[in-house]
Each structure stands twice: as C-alpha cells, then as structure tokens.
mmCIF file of C-alpha atoms in Angstrom:
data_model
loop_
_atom_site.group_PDB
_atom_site.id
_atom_site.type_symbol
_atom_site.label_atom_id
_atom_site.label_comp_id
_atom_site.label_asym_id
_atom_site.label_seq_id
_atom_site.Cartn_x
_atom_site.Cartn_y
_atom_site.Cartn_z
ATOM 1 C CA UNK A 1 -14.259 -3.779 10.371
ATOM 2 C CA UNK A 2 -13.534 -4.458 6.632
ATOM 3 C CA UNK A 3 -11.548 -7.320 5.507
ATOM 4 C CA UNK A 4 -9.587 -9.192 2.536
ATOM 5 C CA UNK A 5 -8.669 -12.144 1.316
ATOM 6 C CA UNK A 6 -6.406 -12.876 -1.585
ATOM 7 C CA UNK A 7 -6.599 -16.746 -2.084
ATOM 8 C CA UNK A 8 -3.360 -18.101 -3.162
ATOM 9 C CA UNK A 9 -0.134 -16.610 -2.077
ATOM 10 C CA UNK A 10 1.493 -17.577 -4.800
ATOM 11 C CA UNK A 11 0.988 -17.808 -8.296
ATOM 12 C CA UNK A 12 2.718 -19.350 -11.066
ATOM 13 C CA UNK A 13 1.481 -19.008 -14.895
ATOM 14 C CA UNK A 14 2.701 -20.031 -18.436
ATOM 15 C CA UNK A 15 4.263 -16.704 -20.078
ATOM 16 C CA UNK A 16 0.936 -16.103 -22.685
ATOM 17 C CA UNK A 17 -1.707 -17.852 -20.290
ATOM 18 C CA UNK A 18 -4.365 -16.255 -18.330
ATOM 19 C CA UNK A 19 -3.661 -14.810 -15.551
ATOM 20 C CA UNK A 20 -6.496 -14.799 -12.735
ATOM 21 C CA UNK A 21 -5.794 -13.539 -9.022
ATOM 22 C CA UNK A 22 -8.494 -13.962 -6.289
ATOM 23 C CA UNK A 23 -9.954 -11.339 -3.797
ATOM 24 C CA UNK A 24 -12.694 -11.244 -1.634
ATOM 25 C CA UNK A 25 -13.673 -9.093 0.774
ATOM 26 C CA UNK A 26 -16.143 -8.333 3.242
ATOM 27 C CA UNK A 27 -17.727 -4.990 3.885
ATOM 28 C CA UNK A 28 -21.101 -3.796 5.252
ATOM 29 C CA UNK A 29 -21.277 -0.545 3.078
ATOM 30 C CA UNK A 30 -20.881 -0.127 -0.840
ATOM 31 C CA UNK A 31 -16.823 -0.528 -1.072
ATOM 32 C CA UNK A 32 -14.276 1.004 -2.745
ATOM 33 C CA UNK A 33 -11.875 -1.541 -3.945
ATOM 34 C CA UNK A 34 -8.283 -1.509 -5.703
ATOM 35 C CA UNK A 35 -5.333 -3.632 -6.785
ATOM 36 C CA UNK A 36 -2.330 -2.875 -6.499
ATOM 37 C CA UNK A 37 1.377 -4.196 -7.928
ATOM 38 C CA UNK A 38 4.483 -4.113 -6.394
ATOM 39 C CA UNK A 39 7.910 -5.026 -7.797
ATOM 40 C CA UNK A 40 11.126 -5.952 -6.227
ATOM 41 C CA UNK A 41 11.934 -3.122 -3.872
ATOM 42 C CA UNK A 42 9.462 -0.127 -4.716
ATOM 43 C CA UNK A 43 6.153 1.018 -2.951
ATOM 44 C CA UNK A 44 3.008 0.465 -4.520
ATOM 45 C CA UNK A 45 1.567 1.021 -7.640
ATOM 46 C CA UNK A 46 -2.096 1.433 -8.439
ATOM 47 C CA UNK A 47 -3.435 -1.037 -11.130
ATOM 48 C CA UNK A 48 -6.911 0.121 -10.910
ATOM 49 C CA UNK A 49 -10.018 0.734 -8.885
ATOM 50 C CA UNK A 50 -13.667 0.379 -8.361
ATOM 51 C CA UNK A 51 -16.107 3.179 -6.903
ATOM 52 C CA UNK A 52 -18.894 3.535 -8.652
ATOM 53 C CA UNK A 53 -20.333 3.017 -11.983
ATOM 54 C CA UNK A 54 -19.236 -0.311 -14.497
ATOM 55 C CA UNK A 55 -18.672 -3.285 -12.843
ATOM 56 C CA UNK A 56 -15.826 -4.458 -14.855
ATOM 57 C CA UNK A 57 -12.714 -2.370 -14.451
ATOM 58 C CA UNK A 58 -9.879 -1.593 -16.905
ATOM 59 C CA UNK A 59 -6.628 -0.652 -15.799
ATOM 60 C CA UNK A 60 -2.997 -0.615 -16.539
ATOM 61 C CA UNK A 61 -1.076 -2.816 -18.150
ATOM 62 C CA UNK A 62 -3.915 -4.983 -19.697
ATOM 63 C CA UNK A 63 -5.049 -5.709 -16.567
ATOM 64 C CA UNK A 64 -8.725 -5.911 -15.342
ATOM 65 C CA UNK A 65 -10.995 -6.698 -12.834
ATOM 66 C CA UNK A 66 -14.869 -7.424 -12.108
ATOM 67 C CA UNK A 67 -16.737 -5.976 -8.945
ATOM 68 C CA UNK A 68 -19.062 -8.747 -8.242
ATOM 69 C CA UNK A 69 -21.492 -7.856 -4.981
ATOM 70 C CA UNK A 70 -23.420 -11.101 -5.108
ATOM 71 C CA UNK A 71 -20.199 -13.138 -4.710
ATOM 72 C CA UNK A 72 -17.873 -10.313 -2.713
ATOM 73 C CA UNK A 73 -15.314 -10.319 -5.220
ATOM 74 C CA UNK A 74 -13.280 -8.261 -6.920
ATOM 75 C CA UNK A 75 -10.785 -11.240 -9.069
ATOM 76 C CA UNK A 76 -8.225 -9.397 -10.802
ATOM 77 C CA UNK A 77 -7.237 -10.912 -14.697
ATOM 78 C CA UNK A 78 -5.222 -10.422 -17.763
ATOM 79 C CA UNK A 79 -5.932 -12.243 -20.863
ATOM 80 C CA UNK A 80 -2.023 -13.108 -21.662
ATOM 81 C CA UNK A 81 0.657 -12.993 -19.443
ATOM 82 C CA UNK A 82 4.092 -11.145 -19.664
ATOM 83 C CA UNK A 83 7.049 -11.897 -18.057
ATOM 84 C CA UNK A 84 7.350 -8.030 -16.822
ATOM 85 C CA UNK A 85 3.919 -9.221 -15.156
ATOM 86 C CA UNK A 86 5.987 -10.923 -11.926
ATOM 87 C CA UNK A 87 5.421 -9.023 -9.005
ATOM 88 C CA UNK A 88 3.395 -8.790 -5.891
ATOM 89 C CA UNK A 89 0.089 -7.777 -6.479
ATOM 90 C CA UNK A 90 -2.363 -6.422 -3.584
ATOM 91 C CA UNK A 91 -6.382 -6.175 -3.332
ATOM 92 C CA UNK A 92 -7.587 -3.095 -1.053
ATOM 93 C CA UNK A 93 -10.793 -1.847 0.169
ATOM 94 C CA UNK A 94 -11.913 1.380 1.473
ATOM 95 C CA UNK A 95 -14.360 3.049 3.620
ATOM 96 C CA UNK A 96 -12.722 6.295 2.160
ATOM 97 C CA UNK A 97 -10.632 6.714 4.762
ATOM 98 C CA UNK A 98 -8.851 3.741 5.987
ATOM 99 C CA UNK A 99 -7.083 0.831 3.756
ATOM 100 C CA UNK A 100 -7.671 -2.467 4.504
ATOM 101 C CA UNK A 101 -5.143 -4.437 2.247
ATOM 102 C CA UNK A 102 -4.649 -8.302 1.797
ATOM 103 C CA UNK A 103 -1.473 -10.163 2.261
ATOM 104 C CA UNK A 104 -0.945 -10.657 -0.901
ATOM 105 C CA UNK A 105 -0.443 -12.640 -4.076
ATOM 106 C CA UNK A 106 3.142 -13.486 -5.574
ATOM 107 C CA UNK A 107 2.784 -13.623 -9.603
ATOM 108 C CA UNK A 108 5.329 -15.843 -11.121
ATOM 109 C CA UNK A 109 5.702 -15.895 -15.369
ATOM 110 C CA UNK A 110 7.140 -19.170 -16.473
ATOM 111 C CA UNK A 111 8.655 -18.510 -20.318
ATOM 112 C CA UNK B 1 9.749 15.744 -8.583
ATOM 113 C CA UNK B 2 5.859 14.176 -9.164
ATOM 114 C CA UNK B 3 4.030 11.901 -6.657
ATOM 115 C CA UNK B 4 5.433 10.250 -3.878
ATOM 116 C CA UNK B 5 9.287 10.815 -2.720
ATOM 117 C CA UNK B 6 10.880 9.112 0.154
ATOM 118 C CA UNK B 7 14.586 9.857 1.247
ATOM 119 C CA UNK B 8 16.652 8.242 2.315
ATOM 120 C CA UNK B 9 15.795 4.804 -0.034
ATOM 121 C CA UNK B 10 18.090 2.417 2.078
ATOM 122 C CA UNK B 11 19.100 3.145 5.751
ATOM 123 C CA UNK B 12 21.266 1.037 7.841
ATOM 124 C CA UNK B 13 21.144 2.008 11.597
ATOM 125 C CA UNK B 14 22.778 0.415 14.646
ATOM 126 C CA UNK B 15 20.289 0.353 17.351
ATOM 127 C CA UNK B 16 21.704 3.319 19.341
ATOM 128 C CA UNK B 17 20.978 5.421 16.609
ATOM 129 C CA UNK B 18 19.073 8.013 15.914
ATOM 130 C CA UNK B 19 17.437 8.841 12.616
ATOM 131 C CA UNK B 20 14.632 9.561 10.294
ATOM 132 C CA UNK B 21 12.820 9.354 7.435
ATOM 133 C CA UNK B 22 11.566 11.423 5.310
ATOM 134 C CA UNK B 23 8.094 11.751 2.726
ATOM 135 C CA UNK B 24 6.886 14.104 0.617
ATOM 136 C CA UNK B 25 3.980 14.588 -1.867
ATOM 137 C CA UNK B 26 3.552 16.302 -5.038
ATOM 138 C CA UNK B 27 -0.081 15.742 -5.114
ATOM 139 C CA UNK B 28 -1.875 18.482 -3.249
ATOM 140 C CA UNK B 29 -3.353 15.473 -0.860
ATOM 141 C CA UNK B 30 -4.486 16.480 2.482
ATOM 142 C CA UNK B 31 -3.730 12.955 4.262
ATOM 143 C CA UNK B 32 -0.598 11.121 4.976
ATOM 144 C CA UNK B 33 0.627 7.348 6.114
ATOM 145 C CA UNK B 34 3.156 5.382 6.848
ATOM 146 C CA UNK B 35 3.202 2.041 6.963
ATOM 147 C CA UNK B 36 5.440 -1.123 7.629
ATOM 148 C CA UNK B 37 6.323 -3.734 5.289
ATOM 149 C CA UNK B 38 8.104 -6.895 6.710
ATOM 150 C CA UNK B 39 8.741 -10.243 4.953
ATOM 151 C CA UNK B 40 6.130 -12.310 4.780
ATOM 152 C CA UNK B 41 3.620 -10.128 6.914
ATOM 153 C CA UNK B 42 1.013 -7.829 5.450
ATOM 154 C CA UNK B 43 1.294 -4.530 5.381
ATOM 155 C CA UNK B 44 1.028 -2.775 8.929
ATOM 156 C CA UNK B 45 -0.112 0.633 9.161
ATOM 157 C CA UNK B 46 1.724 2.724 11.567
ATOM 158 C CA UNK B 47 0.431 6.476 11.399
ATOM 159 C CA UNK B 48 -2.267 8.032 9.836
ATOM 160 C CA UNK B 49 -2.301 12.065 9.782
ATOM 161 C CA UNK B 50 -5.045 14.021 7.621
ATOM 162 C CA UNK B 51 -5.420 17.816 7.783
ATOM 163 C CA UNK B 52 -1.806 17.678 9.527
ATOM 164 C CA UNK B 53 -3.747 16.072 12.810
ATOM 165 C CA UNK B 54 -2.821 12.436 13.862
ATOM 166 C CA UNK B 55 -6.027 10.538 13.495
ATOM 167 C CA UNK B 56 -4.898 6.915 13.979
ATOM 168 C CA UNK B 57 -2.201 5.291 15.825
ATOM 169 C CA UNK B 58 -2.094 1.654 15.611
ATOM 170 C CA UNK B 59 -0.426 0.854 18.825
ATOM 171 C CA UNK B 60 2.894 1.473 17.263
ATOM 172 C CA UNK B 61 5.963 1.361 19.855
ATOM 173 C CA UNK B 62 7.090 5.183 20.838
ATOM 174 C CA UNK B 63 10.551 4.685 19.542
ATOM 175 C CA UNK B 64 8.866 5.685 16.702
ATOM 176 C CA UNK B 65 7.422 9.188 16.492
ATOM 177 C CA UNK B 66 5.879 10.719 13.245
ATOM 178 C CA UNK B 67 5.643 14.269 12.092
ATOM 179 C CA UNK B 68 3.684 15.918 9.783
ATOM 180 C CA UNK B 69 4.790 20.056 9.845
ATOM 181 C CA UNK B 70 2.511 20.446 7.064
ATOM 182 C CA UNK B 71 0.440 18.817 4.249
ATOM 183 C CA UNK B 72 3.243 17.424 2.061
ATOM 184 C CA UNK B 73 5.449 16.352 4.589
ATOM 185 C CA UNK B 74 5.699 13.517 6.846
ATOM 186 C CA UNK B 75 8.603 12.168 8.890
ATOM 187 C CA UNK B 76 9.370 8.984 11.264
ATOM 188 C CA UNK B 77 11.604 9.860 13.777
ATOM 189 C CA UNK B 78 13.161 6.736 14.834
ATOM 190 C CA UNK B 79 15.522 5.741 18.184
ATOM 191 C CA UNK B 80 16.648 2.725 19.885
ATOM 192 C CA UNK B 81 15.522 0.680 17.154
ATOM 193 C CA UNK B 82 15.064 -3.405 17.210
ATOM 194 C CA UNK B 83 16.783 -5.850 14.477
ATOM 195 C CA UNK B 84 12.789 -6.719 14.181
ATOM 196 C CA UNK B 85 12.223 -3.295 13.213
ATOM 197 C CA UNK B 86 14.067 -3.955 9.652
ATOM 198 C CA UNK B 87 11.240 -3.361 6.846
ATOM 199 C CA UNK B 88 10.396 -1.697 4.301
ATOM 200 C CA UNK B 89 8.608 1.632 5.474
ATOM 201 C CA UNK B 90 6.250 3.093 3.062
ATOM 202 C CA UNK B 91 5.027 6.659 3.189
ATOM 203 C CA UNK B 92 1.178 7.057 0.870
ATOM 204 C CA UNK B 93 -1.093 10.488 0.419
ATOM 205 C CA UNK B 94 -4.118 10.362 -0.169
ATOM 206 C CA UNK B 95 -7.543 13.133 -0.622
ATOM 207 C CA UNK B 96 -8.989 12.853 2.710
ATOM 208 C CA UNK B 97 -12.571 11.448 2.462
ATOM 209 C CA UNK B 98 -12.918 12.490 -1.463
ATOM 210 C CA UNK B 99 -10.335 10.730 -3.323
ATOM 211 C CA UNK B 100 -10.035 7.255 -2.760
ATOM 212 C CA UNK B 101 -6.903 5.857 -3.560
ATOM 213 C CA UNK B 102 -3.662 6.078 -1.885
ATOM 214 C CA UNK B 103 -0.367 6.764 -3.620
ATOM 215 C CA UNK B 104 2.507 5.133 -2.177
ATOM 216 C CA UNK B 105 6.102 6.624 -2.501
ATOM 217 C CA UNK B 106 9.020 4.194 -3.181
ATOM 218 C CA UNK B 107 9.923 3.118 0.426
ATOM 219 C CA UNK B 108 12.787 3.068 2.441
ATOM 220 C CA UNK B 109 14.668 -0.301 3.013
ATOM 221 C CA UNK B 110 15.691 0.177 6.826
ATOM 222 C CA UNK B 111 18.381 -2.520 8.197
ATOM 223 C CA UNK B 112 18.726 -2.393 12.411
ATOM 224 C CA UNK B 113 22.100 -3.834 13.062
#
C-alpha cells in the first residue's frame, strides 16, 4: 500500500517569506501526486499535480512543487507568502484509482 | 451549477434520526466518494463507487448506507447516528482509471446531538 507523510503539522511563516511544506511518500510504481488546500469549512481544492512529464510543477496561486524520485518527495513552495495563503494544505498520491492523502499541514501567515 | 455540489451544507441530527446527504457532479466523471473528515484525524474514506458499482468499502458501520442511482449522483443514507459520527463528510468524482485527480464538493458539516 501507498503512503504519505507531511512533516510538520503546523506551519507558521512571516507574511512575504517563503513558504515550504514537506511531503514524502512511498510508492512502488511511478506515482501520481497532488496538493491540495482547504480553507475554513469547504472541501478540497486542487493546487496542482504531478503525472508525467516536468518535474517541477506550477499551480495555482503561485504555488509550486518539485517531484523528486531519488528523495520521494514532492515539497510544495511559494516564493512569498500571503495572508489569503492560511489554510490546510494536503499531499496525495495515486495509483489512479485510490487516494492516499496525508494528515495534513496547517499554514499560518503572520503580518 | 459546475463541479462538485453537496446539499444539505450543515445538518444537525438527533441520533434517532433519519437522514441523508446528498452529491452531485457536473463533471461527466464516472467514479464517486465519500469520505469523512473529523478534527484532528485524516481524512477517512468511506465509499468508493465507479461505473455506479461499489468497489470499496472501508469497513464503514451499516448505519451508513451509500447510493449511487447513477453517475452524477451519490447519497449517504444515514440512521441511528453516534455524537462521534459529527464530521465533515465530503463527496469527490473523479475519471475512473484515466483522470487522476479527484474533485471534492464543499462538504456537509453534520452535528449528532
């Protein structure tokens, strides 16, 4: 079975600093991998993904991430935070069928 | 309506009650989920249906009982609820086996009194 880890549960980062969230995973096939962001009582949103192709990921929001197979990781960053950036963010792989989400990472934007 | 909808968004039941939830998706998926989202847990998946067939079932208690009638519509049935069933339930669609990401709908904040 697949698995993943977001390191840190919580997060707290100056409003304009980087902001760098950890995932790793473990798989035995190629994976698919995502992050997701949730705020305060809504379902998830998708932030971006990796399937194929470029390693390094763009996605919403300024908002990217780096598929890294030697390390299993898939670290999810943005340049300069925003307080609108505080929410609950979520790694996921797939085997294209079934999710296998981490607990979770709490982002908090200190102005 | 686009994407994901979920009604009712908040739902306070007393624990005699019977009631249910509803999904449904604009997307022309072919796969449908619900899942569980307590405080301070992960998120649990409860149901998995694709093609309209349950394909998973993770050991979910039977006072809750899905239903998918048809590829954009899922419902949880739910009866003699616990105060430990209080979550956030969240309903997702997905391309079964092609496209991988799941869209989640906006949840429904359940409350078992």
């Amino acid at each position: 079975a697949q698995s993943v880890t977001q390191l840190g549960s919580h997060v707290s980062v100056s409003e304009g600093a980087l902001v760098l969230l950890r995932c790793n995973y473990s798989s035995s096939v190629p994976p698919y991998l995502f992050w997701y962001v949730q705020y305060p009582n809504q379902g998830l949103q998708l932030l971006l993904k990796y399937t194929t192709g470029a390693t390094l990921v763009k996605g919403i929001n300024g908002f990217e991430a780096e598929f890294k197979k030697s390390e299993t990781s898939f670290h999810l960053t943005k340049p300069s935070a925003h307080m609108s950036d505080a929410a609950e963010y979520f790694c996921a792989v797939s085997d294209r069928n079934q999710f296998y989400f981490g607990t979770g990472t709490s982002l908090t934007v200190i102005p | 309506e686009t994407g994901v909808t979920q009604t009712p968004r908040h739902l306070v039941m007393g624990m005699t009650n019977k009631k249910s939830l509803k999904c449904e998706q604009h997307l022309g998926h072919n796969a449908m989920y619900w899942y569980k989202q307590s405080a301070k847990k992960p998120l649990e998946l409860m149901f998995v249906y694709s093609l309209e067939e349950r394909v998973e079932n993770n050991s979910v208690p039977s006072r809750f009982s899905p239903e998918c009638p048809n590829s954009s519509h899922l419902f949880l049935h739910l009866h003699t609820l616990q105060p430990e069933d209080s979550a956030l339930y969240l309903c997702a669609s997905s391309q079964w086996g092609k496209s991988y990401e799941q869209y989640f709908g906006p949840g429904t904040r359940l409350t078992v009194t």
